[in-house]
């Protein structure tokens, strides 16, 4: 089922007869951040900012969620940006252009609510810059004034600055170590913007701790703050309840009710604790795999 | 009348102390001789109450007669006429409440082991693929039907429609077909290989199966209706219910769906060979008293929990789980705590559940369900230490389809409203059946609904 014209010898086709979703472009955006452009016409057709897909890369693999960073309806492709952190994402990093992924399910989740709010600040931290781009672009085309803040630990981890700029009325770049842009974390410029002008909405996506502090920063200004939560998921369709988060005292399933929620209402401590449920198992899994890889070499 | 033989042939089983260490099937199945021996007991009753007791009206005396004559090919033919998934039904149907309950010999406390015989026939067919008669498929009608959901309702509806000559495509959200059979019911009760082979059988009838496709997100029902003449919704009841008591989102508290999906669909019992993990602790409490609770408890035991409690708010007699599975669970050392209900969960400083405060319960007047209503005893609170909890309270339909399909009527419980006899919904050209309509029920009732809908869809397509 290759919709893609590019001739290739997909080595995985033999292993995966149902080989479906082809990686037509792979790009290393930063040290451990990769971009995949994957053939998935049905998903591209439907994609909206804020939605995600579930990916499973082999028979024994986990299903993991990744946000739609971009898509191209005419080409029938979607763009995913992922950070290599554990076994699955590191294995994904080894896949090459032309390789195929057996399972790609989406678009899932409720799209980010986009309308003309006035002035919108989008904050993207680390790999969160990719989903922030999709939202910033949607906010811009809805007629908002869009101020984008993107941050990373260090210069080598920054990517998509130009893409971000293309959808910004103003772009602020920060690095924790000051190796590029402003030194410091994203909440500092966020606070300044809020002090400086009337902001109607803040959207933040990135590490949990960053989203938590963004919400804490906007709270005194009483500016509605939408965060895109990334809890652990299994099915991504509302069936398992693994992704549940407490928002305003109510239990919500991030995969169907979210992933966007009001950052001022999220129970951050519970959320961050739940992200760490499988820390030990993830470490073990990665270690065994890395040892196995070393053995192979 | 034939002479009564009241010696029911028992299914050989793995020993409890062995089976709690593996995920292999617990019941081992009849040999040919055991099957024939059991079949010989059947009275071939002229009024055959067993057929009426079966929700899909399998010709039970018919296939049993063939077994007795050692004509297994014929037994397969008779059974497959009404049942596309006999290997599944033979294993998980609550026969003790259906065909076996009304079997003439049930009055003597020795009903024919109909389930075990059905399973035998299915397994025999799988072992002898070349001898199994091919199904008759009606000439193509040129009509197309979309079936949403590949659980027993969807598979049955699709198989019947395909045999009637229609072109059928099944869509499922997950990466394997089978619904609860694949993600919920554990390997040791229903090997996934058997589900896969029965799914393959449905595909062999010409049914196309498209996985990884979430209807309501990727394609809506209205869009399906543009390409297909009719749509059948067999989307099940997959949304887990929670207790809504304090502490329920602590780490270590699972819905049964999550726990079972990790273990069955994602094979977490084989972690780290498979990548999806599941927590292994020492003491786990499973809340609930149905089949799902039994499955969760028995899985927990097998992945290494030392003490597994089933905490149920009513008494043993009121438990909705199958008697056979309760017995299996007891043999495996599962500890039952009846008339007990959690009040809140208590966490440690890192957000992990460490204890559960419970009420002792008593049974009051019968409630709407006809069962006596459990009421907390005043000042009866006590605490149980646990390092995991599995909430197995039941499920309701996922609203993804109903919320994106205008014109589809739902009840206040979220189930789809249909005509009971035909499965027709209020929406033009859309039928539904299975757990999506009834709420959590059984495999065979879902299959029955799939069959009724297939018949009605066929009649409607032909009348068009
Ligand atoms: C809606 C959503 C969108 C996401 N979008 C992106 C994205 O665009 N780019 C990106 O790099 N990452 C994204 N993530 C996070 C990504 O899913 C995890 O990085 C990935 O699952 C890690 O898998 P692993 O096996 O490599 O690491 P592991 O070693 O398994 O885990 C590392 C950490 O990742 C998280 N994690 C593990 N398993 C899961 C899981 N099944 N579901 C969710 N989180 C998990 C946990 O916090 C864990 O501690 C998103 C998560 C969610 C929920
Ligand atoms: C743990 C457990 C144990 C059980 N044990 C027994 C037993 O021993 N005996 C018995 O008779 N019954 C048992 N049951 C009940 C039985 O499994 C169900 O009644 C039966 O599976 C219902 O069948 P169904 O076809 O209606 O739905 P399901 O089996 O739930 O299948 C629905 C399918 O639809 C798919 N789907 C849902 N929404 C969408 C969508 N929007 N787009 C695409 N696909 C979608 C799902 O992925 C799923 O594959 C058990 C249930 C559970 C959970
Ligand atoms: S009711 Fe029992 S004994 Fe009579 S035909 Fe059916 S299975 Fe045989
Ligand atoms: S991931 Fe299973 S319900 Fe959200």
mmCIF file of C-alpha atoms in Angstrom, chain A residues 20 42-43 46 51 56 58-63 87 91 102-110 232 234-235 237-242 244 246 251 253 255-256 270 273-274 277-278 280-281 284-285 288, chain B residues 173-176 183 210-214 217-220 223 238-240 242 248-255 257-258 261-262 265-266 271-280 350-352 398 400:
data_model
loop_
_atom_site.group_PDB
_atom_site.id
_atom_site.type_symbol
_atom_site.label_atom_id
_atom_site.label_comp_id
_atom_site.label_asym_id
_atom_site.label_seq_id
_atom_site.Cartn_x
_atom_site.Cartn_y
_atom_site.Cartn_z
ATOM 1 C CA UNK A 20 1.859 0.587 5.533
ATOM 2 C CA UNK A 42 -6.033 9.501 5.715
ATOM 3 C CA UNK A 43 -4.463 11.026 8.795
ATOM 4 C CA UNK A 46 -8.047 14.965 8.930
ATOM 5 C CA UNK A 51 -4.041 16.201 17.776
ATOM 6 C CA UNK A 56 3.803 1.068 17.147
ATOM 7 C CA UNK A 58 7.131 -3.613 15.588
ATOM 8 C CA UNK A 59 5.359 -6.739 16.746
ATOM 9 C CA UNK A 60 6.696 -6.523 20.285
ATOM 10 C CA UNK A 61 6.569 -2.755 20.492
ATOM 11 C CA UNK A 62 4.716 -0.346 22.725
ATOM 12 C CA UNK A 63 2.052 1.989 21.442
ATOM 13 C CA UNK A 87 13.823 2.182 24.092
ATOM 14 C CA UNK A 91 14.625 2.334 18.143
ATOM 15 C CA UNK A 102 3.204 -0.995 10.769
ATOM 16 C CA UNK A 103 0.839 0.945 12.999
ATOM 17 C CA UNK A 104 0.070 4.618 12.968
ATOM 18 C CA UNK A 105 -3.298 5.484 14.430
ATOM 19 C CA UNK A 106 -4.901 8.878 14.331
ATOM 20 C CA UNK A 107 -5.611 11.659 14.320
ATOM 21 C CA UNK A 108 -6.548 11.239 17.974
ATOM 22 C CA UNK A 109 -7.516 13.646 20.712
ATOM 23 C CA UNK A 110 -9.598 16.766 20.553
ATOM 24 C CA UNK A 232 1.327 7.733 29.649
ATOM 25 C CA UNK A 234 -1.877 2.691 25.998
ATOM 26 C CA UNK A 235 -4.715 2.716 23.485
ATOM 27 C CA UNK A 237 -8.927 5.995 22.241
ATOM 28 C CA UNK A 238 -10.542 6.227 25.672
ATOM 29 C CA UNK A 239 -10.591 2.538 26.477
ATOM 30 C CA UNK A 240 -7.961 1.942 29.163
ATOM 31 C CA UNK A 241 -8.099 4.935 31.483
ATOM 32 C CA UNK A 242 -4.318 4.999 31.851
ATOM 33 C CA UNK A 244 -6.419 9.961 33.354
ATOM 34 C CA UNK A 246 -7.488 15.374 37.471
ATOM 35 C CA UNK A 251 -11.107 12.821 36.291
ATOM 36 C CA UNK A 253 -8.998 10.996 29.957
ATOM 37 C CA UNK A 255 -6.588 10.976 24.978
ATOM 38 C CA UNK A 256 -10.230 11.856 24.344
ATOM 39 C CA UNK A 270 -0.605 13.891 40.474
ATOM 40 C CA UNK A 273 3.736 11.350 39.611
ATOM 41 C CA UNK A 274 1.729 9.367 37.054
ATOM 42 C CA UNK A 277 4.918 5.048 37.060
ATOM 43 C CA UNK A 278 7.137 2.878 34.902
ATOM 44 C CA UNK A 280 12.158 1.325 36.726
ATOM 45 C CA UNK A 281 10.754 -0.839 33.960
ATOM 46 C CA UNK A 284 15.515 -1.925 32.568
ATOM 47 C CA UNK A 285 14.039 -2.171 29.102
ATOM 48 C CA UNK A 288 18.751 -4.622 28.161
ATOM 49 C CA UNK B 173 -9.386 1.066 16.153
ATOM 50 C CA UNK B 174 -6.817 -1.341 17.553
ATOM 51 C CA UNK B 175 -3.922 -3.084 15.840
ATOM 52 C CA UNK B 176 -5.451 -6.536 16.217
ATOM 53 C CA UNK B 183 -7.478 -7.209 24.674
ATOM 54 C CA UNK B 210 -8.938 -2.625 8.210
ATOM 55 C CA UNK B 211 -7.185 -2.128 11.528
ATOM 56 C CA UNK B 212 -5.781 1.039 13.142
ATOM 57 C CA UNK B 213 -8.831 2.977 11.967
ATOM 58 C CA UNK B 214 -10.767 4.929 14.557
ATOM 59 C CA UNK B 217 -11.908 10.448 14.294
ATOM 60 C CA UNK B 218 -10.367 9.299 11.026
ATOM 61 C CA UNK B 219 -13.614 8.655 9.173
ATOM 62 C CA UNK B 220 -17.119 9.428 10.382
ATOM 63 C CA UNK B 223 -18.672 9.324 5.447
ATOM 64 C CA UNK B 238 -14.958 -0.069 26.216
ATOM 65 C CA UNK B 239 -15.087 2.943 28.516
ATOM 66 C CA UNK B 240 -13.999 1.919 32.016
ATOM 67 C CA UNK B 242 -14.345 4.199 38.212
ATOM 68 C CA UNK B 248 -8.382 6.898 42.690
ATOM 69 C CA UNK B 249 -5.736 8.368 40.390
ATOM 70 C CA UNK B 250 -2.820 7.410 42.621
ATOM 71 C CA UNK B 251 -0.022 5.467 40.995
ATOM 72 C CA UNK B 252 -0.665 1.744 41.152
ATOM 73 C CA UNK B 253 -4.420 2.038 40.621
ATOM 74 C CA UNK B 254 -5.489 0.534 37.345
ATOM 75 C CA UNK B 255 -8.738 0.162 35.526
ATOM 76 C CA UNK B 257 -9.156 -2.475 31.019
ATOM 77 C CA UNK B 258 -5.709 -0.952 31.325
ATOM 78 C CA UNK B 261 -4.880 -4.532 27.817
ATOM 79 C CA UNK B 262 -1.282 -4.242 28.915
ATOM 80 C CA UNK B 265 -3.003 -7.095 23.854
ATOM 81 C CA UNK B 266 0.476 -5.778 24.585
ATOM 82 C CA UNK B 271 8.098 -7.902 29.433
ATOM 83 C CA UNK B 272 10.959 -7.123 28.768
ATOM 84 C CA UNK B 273 10.809 -9.308 25.669
ATOM 85 C CA UNK B 274 7.761 -7.228 24.775
ATOM 86 C CA UNK B 275 8.162 -3.509 25.390
ATOM 87 C CA UNK B 276 4.991 -2.682 27.319
ATOM 88 C CA UNK B 277 5.450 -3.013 31.077
ATOM 89 C CA UNK B 278 3.022 -3.723 33.886
ATOM 90 C CA UNK B 279 3.695 -3.217 37.579
ATOM 91 C CA UNK B 280 4.470 -6.259 39.668
ATOM 92 C CA UNK B 350 5.517 9.741 46.196
ATOM 93 C CA UNK B 351 1.955 9.356 44.996
ATOM 94 C CA UNK B 352 1.732 5.535 45.110
ATOM 95 C CA UNK B 398 -17.172 4.845 24.248
ATOM 96 C CA UNK B 400 -16.536 8.553 20.075
#
